[in-house]
């Protein structure tokens, strides 16, 4: 049988042709007997063998071997390279370029493959390896190989076929002294993109499968692809979602601050003043901004699929995942950044996360155990990524990586107008559903300090004493971060407590602050109004705001129109007979177990200024500023929430420096019987059962 390499050598170049009938082998020799081509060798891994000698019929200088299924075009490229048009008198070992010593350059051969798109896999254990773009071929350069070691550990080897399949489809082997003339010819033919003509019915079924075909009784038919373009996009989107949803696990606050330090705040340009960068903000504002930025990035995971052109198919509640850690108690009125600044920062951090996922296997291979397509039926059963051979899964993985990485360029679009981006800073109403706020630990103290009350930092809680000494307000902090406020009015002549006021740690700071403001004002201008209980009235703002009144045995209740807040006065005769004091309870929000509702408790002798202040605060229509992350999710449906408009920064004097400016009282002179946190009192629930 004469095949292409042999026929070209015999017919075109006049080489001698011999055939061994007994072994069914063909041999072709160059006219000077220095080159010999054997076809049909007994070893199938070296079915083609080329031998070169410096002297006619002498010992070999180098050898090359090709397995039986090696494309004949590759072997022919090598044999044609051996034909050099030299005068017959110059056919000597010294003259022929394929017989020159020291011309082997395996690195040049592999470099040529890399230049053609092959991947460099490094050089573990002294063996340099490269791999084809489709993962179906590999080339190895073994340094220090024996000069004539061909079938054991040859210097240069090329294998075709999935690596996990064991034996390759075909192989090409070259010894250490193979000249660059030969290896270059082989590599050039191997990387030639020109198609080759083949009879599909004679091709290996595995090779056909790699080309996307299968052989049936009707001939070649296309195979159902293992995955579609949409499958690749969905996998990339899933990987992106996984990354962004875990932003606070990938980046520390300090890393966010470092990445944002030099970025200008969009709200400061263009403007009359100089441009401000994030790094120029006060440290506590920087940390709060970093926390809110990570919140935005994590929330964007629920719609990040839009970056890859997918329709909405993921739903999620806003602020379902929040950055952990202490929230800096910076008053929102003092903030020097806006929602737009935070959205721009979130775009920067999202892009940074994508760009720094330099080894994305942990993120991207998370889809491996998932089905490739959701369109499976009886005819096309469900396929899974991790069930695909490497030559199918790896190209898909590369493309998914590419699409994932390309999202870096458009990451800022996640926070552009038109996206479902939530504002991090909001104006919310009514206040009684807005939660305590992140400054609830100090905001209610501002009216007291402004009115000249004395402050003492006691081990068991902060204490604020009125100038007259009759009123003491105490804070109690809790491990979850909340702070409750308790006020007691004491008759100095008898030592009796005339009334008390207690706001739990979930009470909105604005309501507690309104009571403190009214209390401080009355103490300064008409102290008698605080000594005596309200005979009647004080709740007129409730009626004016369309709160309705109801009653049940032992209670009179005023209920908000949305039924999410109430004011209750307990007048139970049985409780009176048992010696218990009737009292007032104000509550708002969801008070069911695990809910985010709050309550205020006041003694029955509560003075009119306190009742009026509570009623006015409950019915105020003025939105309160909040970090959106801290609005109770179960309250949102009853609220009006809008992005907070930029405010001019102004000092509020709510920090401890302000407290230090007031006269400090010796803690030992203060009675240590701080009012304990009362047991929660829940009047009959008149609102919506949640």
mmCIF file with all atom_site columns, C-alpha atoms in Angstrom, residues 26-213:
data_model
loop_
_atom_site.group_PDB
_atom_site.id
_atom_site.type_symbol
_atom_site.label_atom_id
_atom_site.label_alt_id
_atom_site.label_comp_id
_atom_site.label_asym_id
_atom_site.label_entity_id
_atom_site.label_seq_id
_atom_site.pdbx_PDB_ins_code
_atom_site.Cartn_x
_atom_site.Cartn_y
_atom_site.Cartn_z
_atom_site.occupancy
_atom_site.B_iso_or_equiv
_atom_site.pdbx_formal_charge
_atom_site.auth_seq_id
_atom_site.auth_comp_id
_atom_site.auth_asym_id
_atom_site.auth_atom_id
_atom_site.pdbx_PDB_model_num
ATOM 1   C CA . UNK A 1 26  ? 7.194   -0.688 3.077  1.00 0.00 ? 26  UNK A CA 1
ATOM 2   C CA . UNK A 1 27  ? 10.591  1.031  3.158  1.00 0.00 ? 27  UNK A CA 1
ATOM 3   C CA . UNK A 1 28  ? 11.703  4.066  1.212  1.00 0.00 ? 28  UNK A CA 1
ATOM 4   C CA . UNK A 1 29  ? 15.302  5.270  1.149  1.00 0.00 ? 29  UNK A CA 1
ATOM 5   C CA . UNK A 1 30  ? 16.902  8.446  -0.107 1.00 0.00 ? 30  UNK A CA 1
ATOM 6   C CA . UNK A 1 31  ? 19.260  8.064  -3.050 1.00 0.00 ? 31  UNK A CA 1
ATOM 7   C CA . UNK A 1 32  ? 22.307  8.344  -0.755 1.00 0.00 ? 32  UNK A CA 1
ATOM 8   C CA . UNK A 1 33  ? 20.895  5.886  1.810  1.00 0.00 ? 33  UNK A CA 1
ATOM 9   C CA . UNK A 1 34  ? 21.156  8.433  4.645  1.00 0.00 ? 34  UNK A CA 1
ATOM 10  C CA . UNK A 1 35  ? 17.339  8.781  5.165  1.00 0.00 ? 35  UNK A CA 1
ATOM 11  C CA . UNK A 1 36  ? 14.955  5.876  5.490  1.00 0.00 ? 36  UNK A CA 1
ATOM 12  C CA . UNK A 1 37  ? 11.166  5.873  5.906  1.00 0.00 ? 37  UNK A CA 1
ATOM 13  C CA . UNK A 1 38  ? 9.462   2.758  7.203  1.00 0.00 ? 38  UNK A CA 1
ATOM 14  C CA . UNK A 1 39  ? 5.716   2.201  7.041  1.00 0.00 ? 39  UNK A CA 1
ATOM 15  C CA . UNK A 1 40  ? 3.845   -0.678 8.706  1.00 0.00 ? 40  UNK A CA 1
ATOM 16  C CA . UNK A 1 41  ? 6.205   -1.219 11.643 1.00 0.00 ? 41  UNK A CA 1
ATOM 17  C CA . UNK A 1 42  ? 5.179   -3.844 14.166 1.00 0.00 ? 42  UNK A CA 1
ATOM 18  C CA . UNK A 1 43  ? 4.825   -1.303 17.010 1.00 0.00 ? 43  UNK A CA 1
ATOM 19  C CA . UNK A 1 44  ? 1.532   0.553  16.358 1.00 0.00 ? 44  UNK A CA 1
ATOM 20  C CA . UNK A 1 45  ? 2.891   3.552  18.265 1.00 0.00 ? 45  UNK A CA 1
ATOM 21  C CA . UNK A 1 46  ? 5.651   3.871  15.651 1.00 0.00 ? 46  UNK A CA 1
ATOM 22  C CA . UNK A 1 47  ? 3.868   2.656  12.548 1.00 0.00 ? 47  UNK A CA 1
ATOM 23  C CA . UNK A 1 48  ? 5.752   5.295  10.612 1.00 0.00 ? 48  UNK A CA 1
ATOM 24  C CA . UNK A 1 49  ? 9.447   5.559  11.413 1.00 0.00 ? 49  UNK A CA 1
ATOM 25  C CA . UNK A 1 50  ? 12.025  7.923  9.939  1.00 0.00 ? 50  UNK A CA 1
ATOM 26  C CA . UNK A 1 51  ? 15.728  7.298  10.481 1.00 0.00 ? 51  UNK A CA 1
ATOM 27  C CA . UNK A 1 52  ? 18.567  9.665  9.538  1.00 0.00 ? 52  UNK A CA 1
ATOM 28  C CA . UNK A 1 53  ? 22.307  8.824  9.458  1.00 0.00 ? 53  UNK A CA 1
ATOM 29  C CA . UNK A 1 54  ? 25.299  11.021 8.745  1.00 0.00 ? 54  UNK A CA 1
ATOM 30  C CA . UNK A 1 55  ? 26.924  8.246  6.698  1.00 0.00 ? 55  UNK A CA 1
ATOM 31  C CA . UNK A 1 56  ? 25.190  5.997  4.126  1.00 0.00 ? 56  UNK A CA 1
ATOM 32  C CA . UNK A 1 57  ? 23.716  2.987  5.936  1.00 0.00 ? 57  UNK A CA 1
ATOM 33  C CA . UNK A 1 58  ? 25.446  4.227  9.087  1.00 0.00 ? 58  UNK A CA 1
ATOM 34  C CA . UNK A 1 59  ? 24.099  4.321  12.660 1.00 0.00 ? 59  UNK A CA 1
ATOM 35  C CA . UNK A 1 60  ? 21.152  6.698  13.149 1.00 0.00 ? 60  UNK A CA 1
ATOM 36  C CA . UNK A 1 61  ? 21.773  10.292 14.204 1.00 0.00 ? 61  UNK A CA 1
ATOM 37  C CA . UNK A 1 62  ? 18.093  10.990 14.970 1.00 0.00 ? 62  UNK A CA 1
ATOM 38  C CA . UNK A 1 63  ? 14.732  9.266  14.605 1.00 0.00 ? 63  UNK A CA 1
ATOM 39  C CA . UNK A 1 64  ? 11.081  10.198 14.416 1.00 0.00 ? 64  UNK A CA 1
ATOM 40  C CA . UNK A 1 65  ? 8.033   7.948  14.765 1.00 0.00 ? 65  UNK A CA 1
ATOM 41  C CA . UNK A 1 66  ? 4.310   8.386  14.110 1.00 0.00 ? 66  UNK A CA 1
ATOM 42  C CA . UNK A 1 67  ? 1.478   6.094  15.142 1.00 0.00 ? 67  UNK A CA 1
ATOM 43  C CA . UNK A 1 68  ? -0.774  4.471  12.537 1.00 0.00 ? 68  UNK A CA 1
ATOM 44  C CA . UNK A 1 69  ? -3.632  6.992  12.877 1.00 0.00 ? 69  UNK A CA 1
ATOM 45  C CA . UNK A 1 70  ? -1.417  10.044 12.587 1.00 0.00 ? 70  UNK A CA 1
ATOM 46  C CA . UNK A 1 71  ? -2.799  12.204 9.765  1.00 0.00 ? 71  UNK A CA 1
ATOM 47  C CA . UNK A 1 72  ? -0.727  11.411 6.680  1.00 0.00 ? 72  UNK A CA 1
ATOM 48  C CA . UNK A 1 73  ? -0.464  15.132 5.924  1.00 0.00 ? 73  UNK A CA 1
ATOM 49  C CA . UNK A 1 74  ? 1.645   15.607 9.057  1.00 0.00 ? 74  UNK A CA 1
ATOM 50  C CA . UNK A 1 75  ? 4.008   12.769 8.122  1.00 0.00 ? 75  UNK A CA 1
ATOM 51  C CA . UNK A 1 76  ? 4.205   14.055 4.554  1.00 0.00 ? 76  UNK A CA 1
ATOM 52  C CA . UNK A 1 77  ? 5.188   17.504 5.836  1.00 0.00 ? 77  UNK A CA 1
ATOM 53  C CA . UNK A 1 78  ? 8.206   15.933 7.540  1.00 0.00 ? 78  UNK A CA 1
ATOM 54  C CA . UNK A 1 79  ? 9.240   13.781 4.568  1.00 0.00 ? 79  UNK A CA 1
ATOM 55  C CA . UNK A 1 80  ? 8.964   16.718 2.194  1.00 0.00 ? 80  UNK A CA 1
ATOM 56  C CA . UNK A 1 81  ? 11.164  18.783 4.490  1.00 0.00 ? 81  UNK A CA 1
ATOM 57  C CA . UNK A 1 82  ? 13.862  16.164 4.075  1.00 0.00 ? 82  UNK A CA 1
ATOM 58  C CA . UNK A 1 83  ? 14.065  16.728 0.318  1.00 0.00 ? 83  UNK A CA 1
ATOM 59  C CA . UNK A 1 84  ? 16.572  19.517 -0.108 1.00 0.00 ? 84  UNK A CA 1
ATOM 60  C CA . UNK A 1 85  ? 17.586  20.291 -3.722 1.00 0.00 ? 85  UNK A CA 1
ATOM 61  C CA . UNK A 1 86  ? 21.342  19.921 -3.357 1.00 0.00 ? 86  UNK A CA 1
ATOM 62  C CA . UNK A 1 87  ? 23.767  18.926 -6.176 1.00 0.00 ? 87  UNK A CA 1
ATOM 63  C CA . UNK A 1 88  ? 24.502  15.235 -6.015 1.00 0.00 ? 88  UNK A CA 1
ATOM 64  C CA . UNK A 1 89  ? 28.119  16.003 -5.242 1.00 0.00 ? 89  UNK A CA 1
ATOM 65  C CA . UNK A 1 90  ? 26.994  17.914 -2.100 1.00 0.00 ? 90  UNK A CA 1
ATOM 66  C CA . UNK A 1 91  ? 24.939  15.065 -0.645 1.00 0.00 ? 91  UNK A CA 1
ATOM 67  C CA . UNK A 1 92  ? 27.084  14.584 2.372  1.00 0.00 ? 92  UNK A CA 1
ATOM 68  C CA . UNK A 1 93  ? 26.295  14.440 6.034  1.00 0.00 ? 93  UNK A CA 1
ATOM 69  C CA . UNK A 1 94  ? 27.955  17.788 6.573  1.00 0.00 ? 94  UNK A CA 1
ATOM 70  C CA . UNK A 1 95  ? 25.951  19.527 3.809  1.00 0.00 ? 95  UNK A CA 1
ATOM 71  C CA . UNK A 1 96  ? 22.367  18.370 4.387  1.00 0.00 ? 96  UNK A CA 1
ATOM 72  C CA . UNK A 1 97  ? 20.553  20.669 6.893  1.00 0.00 ? 97  UNK A CA 1
ATOM 73  C CA . UNK A 1 98  ? 18.706  17.699 8.386  1.00 0.00 ? 98  UNK A CA 1
ATOM 74  C CA . UNK A 1 99  ? 22.017  16.096 9.355  1.00 0.00 ? 99  UNK A CA 1
ATOM 75  C CA . UNK A 1 100 ? 23.652  19.046 11.079 1.00 0.00 ? 100 UNK A CA 1
ATOM 76  C CA . UNK A 1 101 ? 24.531  18.502 14.719 1.00 0.00 ? 101 UNK A CA 1
ATOM 77  C CA . UNK A 1 102 ? 23.209  20.761 17.455 1.00 0.00 ? 102 UNK A CA 1
ATOM 78  C CA . UNK A 1 103 ? 20.171  22.084 15.554 1.00 0.00 ? 103 UNK A CA 1
ATOM 79  C CA . UNK A 1 104 ? 17.506  20.513 17.807 1.00 0.00 ? 104 UNK A CA 1
ATOM 80  C CA . UNK A 1 105 ? 15.360  23.244 19.394 1.00 0.00 ? 105 UNK A CA 1
ATOM 81  C CA . UNK A 1 106 ? 12.409  21.779 21.261 1.00 0.00 ? 106 UNK A CA 1
ATOM 82  C CA . UNK A 1 107 ? 11.593  25.089 22.942 1.00 0.00 ? 107 UNK A CA 1
ATOM 83  C CA . UNK A 1 108 ? 11.230  26.756 19.550 1.00 0.00 ? 108 UNK A CA 1
ATOM 84  C CA . UNK A 1 109 ? 8.761   24.045 18.507 1.00 0.00 ? 109 UNK A CA 1
ATOM 85  C CA . UNK A 1 110 ? 6.638   24.545 21.637 1.00 0.00 ? 110 UNK A CA 1
ATOM 86  C CA . UNK A 1 111 ? 6.915   28.313 21.364 1.00 0.00 ? 111 UNK A CA 1
ATOM 87  C CA . UNK A 1 112 ? 5.500   28.066 17.850 1.00 0.00 ? 112 UNK A CA 1
ATOM 88  C CA . UNK A 1 113 ? 2.556   26.078 19.213 1.00 0.00 ? 113 UNK A CA 1
ATOM 89  C CA . UNK A 1 114 ? 1.959   28.693 21.933 1.00 0.00 ? 114 UNK A CA 1
ATOM 90  C CA . UNK A 1 115 ? 2.064   31.404 19.296 1.00 0.00 ? 115 UNK A CA 1
ATOM 91  C CA . UNK A 1 116 ? -0.675  29.476 17.480 1.00 0.00 ? 116 UNK A CA 1
ATOM 92  C CA . UNK A 1 117 ? -2.924  29.586 20.553 1.00 0.00 ? 117 UNK A CA 1
ATOM 93  C CA . UNK A 1 118 ? -1.785  26.601 22.551 1.00 0.00 ? 118 UNK A CA 1
ATOM 94  C CA . UNK A 1 119 ? -1.594  27.017 26.347 1.00 0.00 ? 119 UNK A CA 1
ATOM 95  C CA . UNK A 1 120 ? 1.699   26.823 28.175 1.00 0.00 ? 120 UNK A CA 1
ATOM 96  C CA . UNK A 1 121 ? 1.221   24.428 31.126 1.00 0.00 ? 121 UNK A CA 1
ATOM 97  C CA . UNK A 1 122 ? 4.568   25.103 32.734 1.00 0.00 ? 122 UNK A CA 1
ATOM 98  C CA . UNK A 1 123 ? 7.495   22.768 33.312 1.00 0.00 ? 123 UNK A CA 1
ATOM 99  C CA . UNK A 1 124 ? 6.824   20.437 36.232 1.00 0.00 ? 124 UNK A CA 1
ATOM 100 C CA . UNK A 1 125 ? 9.570   17.853 36.913 1.00 0.00 ? 125 UNK A CA 1
ATOM 101 C CA . UNK A 1 126 ? 11.683  19.122 34.029 1.00 0.00 ? 126 UNK A CA 1
ATOM 102 C CA . UNK A 1 127 ? 9.052   18.397 31.352 1.00 0.00 ? 127 UNK A CA 1
ATOM 103 C CA . UNK A 1 128 ? 7.652   21.410 29.554 1.00 0.00 ? 128 UNK A CA 1
ATOM 104 C CA . UNK A 1 129 ? 4.047   20.900 28.428 1.00 0.00 ? 129 UNK A CA 1
ATOM 105 C CA . UNK A 1 130 ? 1.690   22.831 26.160 1.00 0.00 ? 130 UNK A CA 1
ATOM 106 C CA . UNK A 1 131 ? -1.935  22.071 25.302 1.00 0.00 ? 131 UNK A CA 1
ATOM 107 C CA . UNK A 1 132 ? -4.130  22.830 22.300 1.00 0.00 ? 132 UNK A CA 1
ATOM 108 C CA . UNK A 1 133 ? -7.037  25.263 22.617 1.00 0.00 ? 133 UNK A CA 1
ATOM 109 C CA . UNK A 1 134 ? -9.577  22.433 22.359 1.00 0.00 ? 134 UNK A CA 1
ATOM 110 C CA . UNK A 1 135 ? -7.790  20.326 25.020 1.00 0.00 ? 135 UNK A CA 1
ATOM 111 C CA . UNK A 1 136 ? -7.414  17.478 22.521 1.00 0.00 ? 136 UNK A CA 1
ATOM 112 C CA . UNK A 1 137 ? -3.663  17.621 21.882 1.00 0.00 ? 137 UNK A CA 1
ATOM 113 C CA . UNK A 1 138 ? -0.561  18.031 24.013 1.00 0.00 ? 138 UNK A CA 1
ATOM 114 C CA . UNK A 1 139 ? 3.126   18.470 23.345 1.00 0.00 ? 139 UNK A CA 1
ATOM 115 C CA . UNK A 1 140 ? 5.900   17.608 25.791 1.00 0.00 ? 140 UNK A CA 1
ATOM 116 C CA . UNK A 1 141 ? 9.577   18.571 25.806 1.00 0.00 ? 141 UNK A CA 1
ATOM 117 C CA . UNK A 1 142 ? 11.691  16.302 27.991 1.00 0.00 ? 142 UNK A CA 1
ATOM 118 C CA . UNK A 1 143 ? 15.029  17.851 28.789 1.00 0.00 ? 143 UNK A CA 1
ATOM 119 C CA . UNK A 1 144 ? 17.936  15.484 29.232 1.00 0.00 ? 144 UNK A CA 1
ATOM 120 C CA . UNK A 1 145 ? 16.414  12.696 27.149 1.00 0.00 ? 145 UNK A CA 1
ATOM 121 C CA . UNK A 1 146 ? 18.768  10.095 25.684 1.00 0.00 ? 146 UNK A CA 1
ATOM 122 C CA . UNK A 1 147 ? 20.041  10.871 22.162 1.00 0.00 ? 147 UNK A CA 1
ATOM 123 C CA . UNK A 1 148 ? 18.269  7.919  20.553 1.00 0.00 ? 148 UNK A CA 1
ATOM 124 C CA . UNK A 1 149 ? 15.514  7.268  23.119 1.00 0.00 ? 149 UNK A CA 1
ATOM 125 C CA . UNK A 1 150 ? 12.446  7.121  20.912 1.00 0.00 ? 150 UNK A CA 1
ATOM 126 C CA . UNK A 1 151 ? 9.810   4.826  22.373 1.00 0.00 ? 151 UNK A CA 1
ATOM 127 C CA . UNK A 1 152 ? 10.675  5.285  26.065 1.00 0.00 ? 152 UNK A CA 1
ATOM 128 C CA . UNK A 1 153 ? 11.183  8.904  27.046 1.00 0.00 ? 153 UNK A CA 1
ATOM 129 C CA . UNK A 1 154 ? 11.840  10.765 23.841 1.00 0.00 ? 154 UNK A CA 1
ATOM 130 C CA . UNK A 1 155 ? 12.876  14.413 23.751 1.00 0.00 ? 155 UNK A CA 1
ATOM 131 C CA . UNK A 1 156 ? 9.783   15.782 21.976 1.00 0.00 ? 156 UNK A CA 1
ATOM 132 C CA . UNK A 1 157 ? 6.357   14.151 21.854 1.00 0.00 ? 157 UNK A CA 1
ATOM 133 C CA . UNK A 1 158 ? 2.973   15.231 20.559 1.00 0.00 ? 158 UNK A CA 1
ATOM 134 C CA . UNK A 1 159 ? -0.202  13.361 21.581 1.00 0.00 ? 159 UNK A CA 1
ATOM 135 C CA . UNK A 1 160 ? -3.748  13.807 20.258 1.00 0.00 ? 160 UNK A CA 1
ATOM 136 C CA . UNK A 1 161 ? -6.917  12.790 22.069 1.00 0.00 ? 161 UNK A CA 1
ATOM 137 C CA . UNK A 1 162 ? -8.470  13.420 25.482 1.00 0.00 ? 162 UNK A CA 1
ATOM 138 C CA . UNK A 1 163 ? -5.822  13.029 28.146 1.00 0.00 ? 163 UNK A CA 1
ATOM 139 C CA . UNK A 1 164 ? -8.135  11.086 30.442 1.00 0.00 ? 164 UNK A CA 1
ATOM 140 C CA . UNK A 1 165 ? -8.846  8.500  27.733 1.00 0.00 ? 165 UNK A CA 1
ATOM 141 C CA . UNK A 1 166 ? -5.497  6.738  28.232 1.00 0.00 ? 166 UNK A CA 1
ATOM 142 C CA . UNK A 1 167 ? -3.983  5.816  24.868 1.00 0.00 ? 167 UNK A CA 1
ATOM 143 C CA . UNK A 1 168 ? -3.885  8.754  22.456 1.00 0.00 ? 168 UNK A CA 1
ATOM 144 C CA . UNK A 1 169 ? -5.624  8.741  19.095 1.00 0.00 ? 169 UNK A CA 1
ATOM 145 C CA . UNK A 1 170 ? -2.226  9.279  17.547 1.00 0.00 ? 170 UNK A CA 1
ATOM 146 C CA . UNK A 1 171 ? 1.265   10.343 18.558 1.00 0.00 ? 171 UNK A CA 1
ATOM 147 C CA . UNK A 1 172 ? 4.404   11.819 17.048 1.00 0.00 ? 172 UNK A CA 1
ATOM 148 C CA . UNK A 1 173 ? 7.788   11.194 18.681 1.00 0.00 ? 173 UNK A CA 1
ATOM 149 C CA . UNK A 1 174 ? 11.186  12.821 18.049 1.00 0.00 ? 174 UNK A CA 1
ATOM 150 C CA . UNK A 1 175 ? 14.614  12.006 19.501 1.00 0.00 ? 175 UNK A CA 1
ATOM 151 C CA . UNK A 1 176 ? 16.954  14.588 21.003 1.00 0.00 ? 176 UNK A CA 1
ATOM 152 C CA . UNK A 1 177 ? 18.992  15.389 17.868 1.00 0.00 ? 177 UNK A CA 1
ATOM 153 C CA . UNK A 1 178 ? 16.024  15.850 15.524 1.00 0.00 ? 178 UNK A CA 1
ATOM 154 C CA . UNK A 1 179 ? 16.840  19.010 13.569 1.00 0.00 ? 179 UNK A CA 1
ATOM 155 C CA . UNK A 1 180 ? 14.690  22.127 13.733 1.00 0.00 ? 180 UNK A CA 1
ATOM 156 C CA . UNK A 1 181 ? 14.053  21.665 9.990  1.00 0.00 ? 181 UNK A CA 1
ATOM 157 C CA . UNK A 1 182 ? 11.962  18.579 10.805 1.00 0.00 ? 182 UNK A CA 1
ATOM 158 C CA . UNK A 1 183 ? 10.214  19.757 13.993 1.00 0.00 ? 183 UNK A CA 1
ATOM 159 C CA . UNK A 1 184 ? 9.352   23.109 12.423 1.00 0.00 ? 184 UNK A CA 1
ATOM 160 C CA . UNK A 1 185 ? 7.805   21.404 9.383  1.00 0.00 ? 185 UNK A CA 1
ATOM 161 C CA . UNK A 1 186 ? 5.710   19.182 11.666 1.00 0.00 ? 186 UNK A CA 1
ATOM 162 C CA . UNK A 1 187 ? 4.537   22.079 13.881 1.00 0.00 ? 187 UNK A CA 1
ATOM 163 C CA . UNK A 1 188 ? 3.684   24.216 10.880 1.00 0.00 ? 188 UNK A CA 1
ATOM 164 C CA . UNK A 1 189 ? 1.524   21.445 9.418  1.00 0.00 ? 189 UNK A CA 1
ATOM 165 C CA . UNK A 1 190 ? -0.034  20.684 12.825 1.00 0.00 ? 190 UNK A CA 1
ATOM 166 C CA . UNK A 1 191 ? -1.182  24.299 13.296 1.00 0.00 ? 191 UNK A CA 1
ATOM 167 C CA . UNK A 1 192 ? -2.371  24.774 9.715  1.00 0.00 ? 192 UNK A CA 1
ATOM 168 C CA . UNK A 1 193 ? -6.057  25.721 9.904  1.00 0.00 ? 193 UNK A CA 1
ATOM 169 C CA . UNK A 1 194 ? -6.863  24.519 6.392  1.00 0.00 ? 194 UNK A CA 1
ATOM 170 C CA . UNK A 1 195 ? -9.523  21.740 6.500  1.00 0.00 ? 195 UNK A CA 1
ATOM 171 C CA . UNK A 1 196 ? -8.679  18.201 5.426  1.00 0.00 ? 196 UNK A CA 1
ATOM 172 C CA . UNK A 1 197 ? -10.914 15.962 3.342  1.00 0.00 ? 197 UNK A CA 1
ATOM 173 C CA . UNK A 1 198 ? -11.988 12.740 5.054  1.00 0.00 ? 198 UNK A CA 1
ATOM 174 C CA . UNK A 1 199 ? -14.512 9.979  4.575  1.00 0.00 ? 199 UNK A CA 1
ATOM 175 C CA . UNK A 1 200 ? -16.674 10.242 7.688  1.00 0.00 ? 200 UNK A CA 1
ATOM 176 C CA . UNK A 1 201 ? -17.576 6.542  7.579  1.00 0.00 ? 201 UNK A CA 1
ATOM 177 C CA . UNK A 1 202 ? -13.899 5.682  7.983  1.00 0.00 ? 202 UNK A CA 1
ATOM 178 C CA . UNK A 1 203 ? -13.211 8.068  10.828 1.00 0.00 ? 203 UNK A CA 1
ATOM 179 C CA . UNK A 1 204 ? -12.936 7.097  14.480 1.00 0.00 ? 204 UNK A CA 1
ATOM 180 C CA . UNK A 1 205 ? -16.289 7.544  16.243 1.00 0.00 ? 205 UNK A CA 1
ATOM 181 C CA . UNK A 1 206 ? -14.670 9.502  19.052 1.00 0.00 ? 206 UNK A CA 1
ATOM 182 C CA . UNK A 1 207 ? -13.082 11.924 16.629 1.00 0.00 ? 207 UNK A CA 1
ATOM 183 C CA . UNK A 1 208 ? -16.433 12.344 14.921 1.00 0.00 ? 208 UNK A CA 1
ATOM 184 C CA . UNK A 1 209 ? -18.016 13.105 18.284 1.00 0.00 ? 209 UNK A CA 1
ATOM 185 C CA . UNK A 1 210 ? -15.477 15.851 18.880 1.00 0.00 ? 210 UNK A CA 1
ATOM 186 C CA . UNK A 1 211 ? -16.520 17.370 15.579 1.00 0.00 ? 211 UNK A CA 1
ATOM 187 C CA . UNK A 1 212 ? -20.166 17.197 16.605 1.00 0.00 ? 212 UNK A CA 1
ATOM 188 C CA . UNK A 1 213 ? -21.272 14.253 14.425 1.00 0.00 ? 213 UNK A CA 1
#
